[in-house]
Amino acid sequence: MTTERWNDEMLDELASSVGEMKESITEMRESISEVKDSVDGLRVTAQALLQVAAQTQQRMDMFDEQMALMKQQQQKHAEEMELMKQRQADSDKRFNVLLEEVRFLIRGNKQDDE
């Protein structure tokens, strides 16, 4: 086994290698920091989007409830209109019966006068 002695050139290469590794580590730390910042930004954006989505869903739920209520009211109004039409038809029939009776009585009085 031979023992190799470190000479100045070898030490310079080692120092250069260590310097390069140190620079690489610094660059890697900066990259990691940038990635962390990006992840934090994405997290904030995702939370904001989730909040907007939740608000939109609440609005849609309220809209659905309002639509259901409006449909119920529309159905109620339609039923009321149908009832009013029925009552009007019944009133018209009674009026026509009374009118016929009045006409009959008028004809009867005319015939009596003759």
N, C-alpha and C. Protein backbone atom coordinates (compact mmCIF):
# COMPACT_ATOMS: atom_id res chain seq x y z
N MET A 1 0.84 -1.16 0.00
CA MET A 1 0.00 0.00 0.00
C MET A 1 0.89 1.23 0.00
N THR A 2 0.59 2.10 -0.91
CA THR A 2 1.42 3.29 -1.02
C THR A 2 0.68 4.45 -0.42
N THR A 3 1.38 5.27 0.19
CA THR A 3 0.79 6.46 0.78
C THR A 3 1.05 7.60 -0.16
N GLU A 4 -0.04 8.28 -0.45
CA GLU A 4 0.09 9.40 -1.37
C GLU A 4 0.08 10.67 -0.56
N ARG A 5 0.97 11.53 -0.89
CA ARG A 5 1.03 12.80 -0.18
C ARG A 5 0.25 13.85 -0.95
N TRP A 6 -0.41 14.68 -0.19
CA TRP A 6 -1.17 15.76 -0.79
C TRP A 6 -0.23 16.86 -1.20
N ASN A 7 -0.30 17.23 -2.44
CA ASN A 7 0.53 18.35 -2.87
C ASN A 7 -0.38 19.56 -3.08
N ASP A 8 0.21 20.67 -3.40
CA ASP A 8 -0.55 21.91 -3.53
C ASP A 8 -1.62 21.82 -4.63
N GLU A 9 -1.26 21.17 -5.70
CA GLU A 9 -2.22 21.03 -6.80
C GLU A 9 -3.44 20.21 -6.38
N MET A 10 -3.20 19.14 -5.65
CA MET A 10 -4.28 18.30 -5.16
C MET A 10 -5.16 19.08 -4.16
N LEU A 11 -4.51 19.84 -3.31
CA LEU A 11 -5.27 20.64 -2.35
C LEU A 11 -6.09 21.71 -3.07
N ASP A 12 -5.51 22.31 -4.10
CA ASP A 12 -6.25 23.31 -4.88
C ASP A 12 -7.48 22.68 -5.54
N GLU A 13 -7.30 21.46 -6.09
CA GLU A 13 -8.43 20.77 -6.71
C GLU A 13 -9.52 20.45 -5.68
N LEU A 14 -9.06 20.00 -4.51
CA LEU A 14 -10.00 19.70 -3.44
C LEU A 14 -10.74 20.96 -3.01
N ALA A 15 -10.01 22.05 -2.86
CA ALA A 15 -10.63 23.32 -2.47
C ALA A 15 -11.61 23.79 -3.54
N SER A 16 -11.22 23.62 -4.80
CA SER A 16 -12.10 24.00 -5.90
C SER A 16 -13.36 23.15 -5.89
N SER A 17 -13.20 21.85 -5.67
CA SER A 17 -14.34 20.93 -5.60
C SER A 17 -15.26 21.30 -4.44
N VAL A 18 -14.69 21.59 -3.31
CA VAL A 18 -15.49 21.97 -2.14
C VAL A 18 -16.21 23.28 -2.42
N GLY A 19 -15.53 24.22 -3.07
CA GLY A 19 -16.15 25.50 -3.42
C GLY A 19 -17.34 25.30 -4.36
N GLU A 20 -17.14 24.42 -5.36
CA GLU A 20 -18.22 24.13 -6.30
C GLU A 20 -19.40 23.48 -5.59
N MET A 21 -19.07 22.56 -4.69
CA MET A 21 -20.14 21.90 -3.94
C MET A 21 -20.89 22.90 -3.06
N LYS A 22 -20.13 23.84 -2.49
CA LYS A 22 -20.73 24.86 -1.64
C LYS A 22 -21.68 25.73 -2.48
N GLU A 23 -21.24 26.10 -3.68
CA GLU A 23 -22.09 26.90 -4.58
C GLU A 23 -23.34 26.12 -4.98
N SER A 24 -23.15 24.83 -5.28
CA SER A 24 -24.29 23.99 -5.65
C SER A 24 -25.28 23.90 -4.51
N ILE A 25 -24.77 23.74 -3.30
CA ILE A 25 -25.66 23.66 -2.14
C ILE A 25 -26.40 24.97 -1.94
N THR A 26 -25.70 26.10 -2.12
CA THR A 26 -26.35 27.41 -1.99
C THR A 26 -27.45 27.56 -3.04
N GLU A 27 -27.14 27.19 -4.29
CA GLU A 27 -28.14 27.26 -5.36
C GLU A 27 -29.33 26.36 -5.06
N MET A 28 -29.03 25.16 -4.53
CA MET A 28 -30.09 24.23 -4.19
C MET A 28 -30.97 24.80 -3.08
N ARG A 29 -30.36 25.43 -2.08
CA ARG A 29 -31.14 26.06 -1.00
C ARG A 29 -32.03 27.17 -1.55
N GLU A 30 -31.47 27.97 -2.47
CA GLU A 30 -32.27 29.03 -3.09
C GLU A 30 -33.44 28.44 -3.87
N SER A 31 -33.18 27.37 -4.61
CA SER A 31 -34.24 26.71 -5.38
C SER A 31 -35.32 26.16 -4.45
N ILE A 32 -34.87 25.54 -3.37
CA ILE A 32 -35.82 25.00 -2.39
C ILE A 32 -36.65 26.12 -1.80
N SER A 33 -36.02 27.24 -1.51
CA SER A 33 -36.75 28.40 -0.96
C SER A 33 -37.77 28.91 -1.97
N GLU A 34 -37.39 28.97 -3.24
CA GLU A 34 -38.32 29.41 -4.29
C GLU A 34 -39.49 28.43 -4.42
N VAL A 35 -39.18 27.14 -4.34
CA VAL A 35 -40.23 26.13 -4.42
C VAL A 35 -41.18 26.27 -3.23
N LYS A 36 -40.62 26.49 -2.04
CA LYS A 36 -41.47 26.68 -0.86
C LYS A 36 -42.37 27.90 -1.04
N ASP A 37 -41.80 29.00 -1.57
CA ASP A 37 -42.61 30.20 -1.82
C ASP A 37 -43.72 29.91 -2.83
N SER A 38 -43.37 29.16 -3.88
CA SER A 38 -44.37 28.80 -4.88
C SER A 38 -45.47 27.95 -4.27
N VAL A 39 -45.08 26.99 -3.46
CA VAL A 39 -46.05 26.11 -2.80
C VAL A 39 -46.95 26.94 -1.89
N ASP A 40 -46.36 27.88 -1.14
CA ASP A 40 -47.16 28.74 -0.27
C ASP A 40 -48.15 29.57 -1.10
N GLY A 41 -47.66 30.10 -2.22
CA GLY A 41 -48.54 30.87 -3.10
C GLY A 41 -49.68 30.01 -3.64
N LEU A 42 -49.35 28.80 -4.04
CA LEU A 42 -50.38 27.87 -4.53
C LEU A 42 -51.38 27.52 -3.43
N ARG A 43 -50.87 27.36 -2.22
CA ARG A 43 -51.76 27.04 -1.10
C ARG A 43 -52.75 28.18 -0.86
N VAL A 44 -52.24 29.42 -0.87
CA VAL A 44 -53.10 30.59 -0.67
C VAL A 44 -54.12 30.69 -1.80
N THR A 45 -53.65 30.48 -3.03
CA THR A 45 -54.57 30.53 -4.19
C THR A 45 -55.63 29.43 -4.09
N ALA A 46 -55.22 28.23 -3.71
CA ALA A 46 -56.17 27.13 -3.58
C ALA A 46 -57.20 27.42 -2.50
N GLN A 47 -56.76 28.00 -1.38
CA GLN A 47 -57.70 28.34 -0.31
C GLN A 47 -58.69 29.41 -0.79
N ALA A 48 -58.18 30.39 -1.52
CA ALA A 48 -59.07 31.44 -2.04
C ALA A 48 -60.08 30.84 -3.02
N LEU A 49 -59.61 29.95 -3.89
CA LEU A 49 -60.52 29.30 -4.84
C LEU A 49 -61.57 28.45 -4.13
N LEU A 50 -61.14 27.75 -3.08
CA LEU A 50 -62.10 26.95 -2.30
C LEU A 50 -63.14 27.84 -1.64
N GLN A 51 -62.70 28.99 -1.16
CA GLN A 51 -63.63 29.93 -0.53
C GLN A 51 -64.64 30.45 -1.56
N VAL A 52 -64.13 30.81 -2.73
CA VAL A 52 -65.02 31.29 -3.80
C VAL A 52 -66.00 30.18 -4.20
N ALA A 53 -65.50 28.96 -4.31
CA ALA A 53 -66.37 27.83 -4.67
C ALA A 53 -67.44 27.61 -3.61
N ALA A 54 -67.07 27.72 -2.33
CA ALA A 54 -68.04 27.53 -1.25
C ALA A 54 -69.10 28.63 -1.29
N GLN A 55 -68.67 29.87 -1.53
CA GLN A 55 -69.62 30.98 -1.63
C GLN A 55 -70.55 30.78 -2.82
N THR A 56 -70.00 30.36 -3.93
CA THR A 56 -70.81 30.11 -5.13
C THR A 56 -71.82 29.00 -4.87
N GLN A 57 -71.38 27.95 -4.18
CA GLN A 57 -72.28 26.85 -3.86
C GLN A 57 -73.41 27.33 -2.95
N GLN A 58 -73.08 28.19 -1.98
CA GLN A 58 -74.12 28.73 -1.09
C GLN A 58 -75.13 29.54 -1.90
N ARG A 59 -74.62 30.36 -2.82
CA ARG A 59 -75.52 31.15 -3.66
C ARG A 59 -76.41 30.25 -4.52
N MET A 60 -75.81 29.19 -5.06
CA MET A 60 -76.59 28.26 -5.88
C MET A 60 -77.65 27.55 -5.03
N ASP A 61 -77.30 27.18 -3.81
CA ASP A 61 -78.27 26.54 -2.92
C ASP A 61 -79.42 27.50 -2.61
N MET A 62 -79.08 28.76 -2.34
CA MET A 62 -80.12 29.76 -2.08
C MET A 62 -80.99 29.95 -3.31
N PHE A 63 -80.36 29.99 -4.48
CA PHE A 63 -81.10 30.14 -5.74
C PHE A 63 -82.06 28.96 -5.93
N ASP A 64 -81.57 27.75 -5.66
CA ASP A 64 -82.42 26.56 -5.78
C ASP A 64 -83.61 26.64 -4.83
N GLU A 65 -83.36 27.10 -3.59
CA GLU A 65 -84.45 27.25 -2.63
C GLU A 65 -85.46 28.28 -3.12
N GLN A 66 -84.97 29.39 -3.64
CA GLN A 66 -85.86 30.43 -4.15
C GLN A 66 -86.67 29.91 -5.33
N MET A 67 -86.02 29.16 -6.21
CA MET A 67 -86.73 28.60 -7.36
C MET A 67 -87.82 27.64 -6.90
N ALA A 68 -87.51 26.81 -5.91
CA ALA A 68 -88.51 25.87 -5.40
C ALA A 68 -89.69 26.62 -4.79
N LEU A 69 -89.39 27.68 -4.04
CA LEU A 69 -90.44 28.49 -3.44
C LEU A 69 -91.29 29.16 -4.52
N MET A 70 -90.64 29.67 -5.54
CA MET A 70 -91.37 30.31 -6.64
C MET A 70 -92.26 29.29 -7.36
N LYS A 71 -91.77 28.08 -7.54
CA LYS A 71 -92.58 27.04 -8.19
C LYS A 71 -93.79 26.70 -7.33
N GLN A 72 -93.59 26.64 -6.02
CA GLN A 72 -94.71 26.38 -5.12
C GLN A 72 -95.74 27.51 -5.21
N GLN A 73 -95.25 28.75 -5.22
CA GLN A 73 -96.15 29.89 -5.32
C GLN A 73 -96.89 29.87 -6.67
N GLN A 74 -96.18 29.54 -7.72
CA GLN A 74 -96.79 29.47 -9.05
C GLN A 74 -97.88 28.40 -9.07
N GLN A 75 -97.60 27.25 -8.46
CA GLN A 75 -98.58 26.17 -8.39
C GLN A 75 -99.80 26.63 -7.59
N LYS A 76 -99.55 27.32 -6.49
CA LYS A 76 -100.65 27.82 -5.66
C LYS A 76 -101.50 28.82 -6.45
N HIS A 77 -100.85 29.72 -7.18
CA HIS A 77 -101.58 30.70 -7.98
C HIS A 77 -102.37 30.01 -9.10
N ALA A 78 -101.78 28.99 -9.68
CA ALA A 78 -102.49 28.25 -10.73
C ALA A 78 -103.73 27.58 -10.15
N GLU A 79 -103.60 27.01 -8.97
CA GLU A 79 -104.76 26.38 -8.32
C GLU A 79 -105.82 27.43 -8.00
N GLU A 80 -105.39 28.58 -7.50
CA GLU A 80 -106.33 29.66 -7.19
C GLU A 80 -107.04 30.15 -8.45
N MET A 81 -106.27 30.27 -9.53
CA MET A 81 -106.87 30.70 -10.81
C MET A 81 -107.90 29.67 -11.28
N GLU A 82 -107.59 28.40 -11.16
CA GLU A 82 -108.51 27.35 -11.56
C GLU A 82 -109.78 27.41 -10.71
N LEU A 83 -109.62 27.64 -9.42
CA LEU A 83 -110.78 27.77 -8.53
C LEU A 83 -111.61 28.98 -8.91
N MET A 84 -110.94 30.09 -9.23
CA MET A 84 -111.67 31.29 -9.65
C MET A 84 -112.42 31.04 -10.95
N LYS A 85 -111.82 30.34 -11.89
CA LYS A 85 -112.49 30.01 -13.15
C LYS A 85 -113.72 29.14 -12.89
N GLN A 86 -113.56 28.19 -11.99
CA GLN A 86 -114.68 27.30 -11.64
C GLN A 86 -115.82 28.12 -11.02
N ARG A 87 -115.47 29.00 -10.10
CA ARG A 87 -116.49 29.84 -9.47
C ARG A 87 -117.18 30.74 -10.49
N GLN A 88 -116.37 31.29 -11.41
CA GLN A 88 -116.94 32.15 -12.46
C GLN A 88 -117.90 31.35 -13.34
N ALA A 89 -117.50 30.14 -13.68
CA ALA A 89 -118.36 29.29 -14.52
C ALA A 89 -119.66 28.97 -13.78
N ASP A 90 -119.54 28.68 -12.47
CA ASP A 90 -120.75 28.41 -11.68
C ASP A 90 -121.64 29.64 -11.61
N SER A 91 -121.05 30.80 -11.41
CA SER A 91 -121.81 32.05 -11.37
C SER A 91 -122.50 32.32 -12.71
N ASP A 92 -121.76 32.07 -13.80
CA ASP A 92 -122.34 32.27 -15.14
C ASP A 92 -123.54 31.35 -15.34
N LYS A 93 -123.40 30.11 -14.89
CA LYS A 93 -124.53 29.17 -15.04
C LYS A 93 -125.74 29.66 -14.24
N ARG A 94 -125.52 30.07 -12.99
CA ARG A 94 -126.63 30.57 -12.16
C ARG A 94 -127.27 31.80 -12.79
N PHE A 95 -126.41 32.69 -13.31
CA PHE A 95 -126.93 33.90 -13.97
C PHE A 95 -127.78 33.53 -15.17
N ASN A 96 -127.29 32.61 -15.97
CA ASN A 96 -128.04 32.20 -17.16
C ASN A 96 -129.38 31.55 -16.78
N VAL A 97 -129.38 30.76 -15.71
CA VAL A 97 -130.64 30.15 -15.25
C VAL A 97 -131.61 31.24 -14.82
N LEU A 98 -131.10 32.20 -14.03
CA LEU A 98 -131.96 33.32 -13.60
C LEU A 98 -132.45 34.13 -14.79
N LEU A 99 -131.58 34.36 -15.74
CA LEU A 99 -131.95 35.12 -16.93
C LEU A 99 -133.06 34.40 -17.70
N GLU A 100 -132.91 33.11 -17.85
CA GLU A 100 -133.94 32.32 -18.52
C GLU A 100 -135.26 32.40 -17.77
N GLU A 101 -135.21 32.34 -16.45
CA GLU A 101 -136.43 32.43 -15.65
C GLU A 101 -137.08 33.80 -15.82
N VAL A 102 -136.26 34.86 -15.82
CA VAL A 102 -136.80 36.21 -16.01
C VAL A 102 -137.44 36.32 -17.39
N ARG A 103 -136.79 35.80 -18.42
CA ARG A 103 -137.34 35.83 -19.77
C ARG A 103 -138.66 35.06 -19.83
N PHE A 104 -138.67 33.91 -19.15
CA PHE A 104 -139.88 33.11 -19.12
C PHE A 104 -141.02 33.88 -18.47
N LEU A 105 -140.70 34.53 -17.35
CA LEU A 105 -141.72 35.31 -16.65
C LEU A 105 -142.19 36.49 -17.50
N ILE A 106 -141.27 37.13 -18.20
CA ILE A 106 -141.64 38.27 -19.05
C ILE A 106 -142.55 37.78 -20.17
N ARG A 107 -142.22 36.65 -20.79
CA ARG A 107 -143.07 36.09 -21.85
C ARG A 107 -144.44 35.74 -21.31
N GLY A 108 -144.43 35.19 -20.09
CA GLY A 108 -145.69 34.83 -19.47
C GLY A 108 -146.56 36.05 -19.22
N ASN A 109 -145.98 37.15 -18.80
CA ASN A 109 -146.73 38.38 -18.54
C ASN A 109 -147.24 38.97 -19.85
N LYS A 110 -146.46 38.88 -20.90
CA LYS A 110 -146.90 39.42 -22.21
C LYS A 110 -148.09 38.65 -22.73
N GLN A 111 -148.04 37.35 -22.52
CA GLN A 111 -149.13 36.51 -23.00
C GLN A 111 -150.40 36.78 -22.19
N ASP A 112 -150.23 37.06 -20.91
CA ASP A 112 -151.38 37.35 -20.07
C ASP A 112 -152.02 38.66 -20.46
N ASP A 113 -151.19 39.63 -20.88
CA ASP A 113 -151.70 40.95 -21.26
C ASP A 113 -152.45 40.88 -22.57
N GLU A 114 -152.17 39.95 -23.39
CA GLU A 114 -152.81 39.88 -24.71
C GLU A 114 -154.13 39.32 -24.65
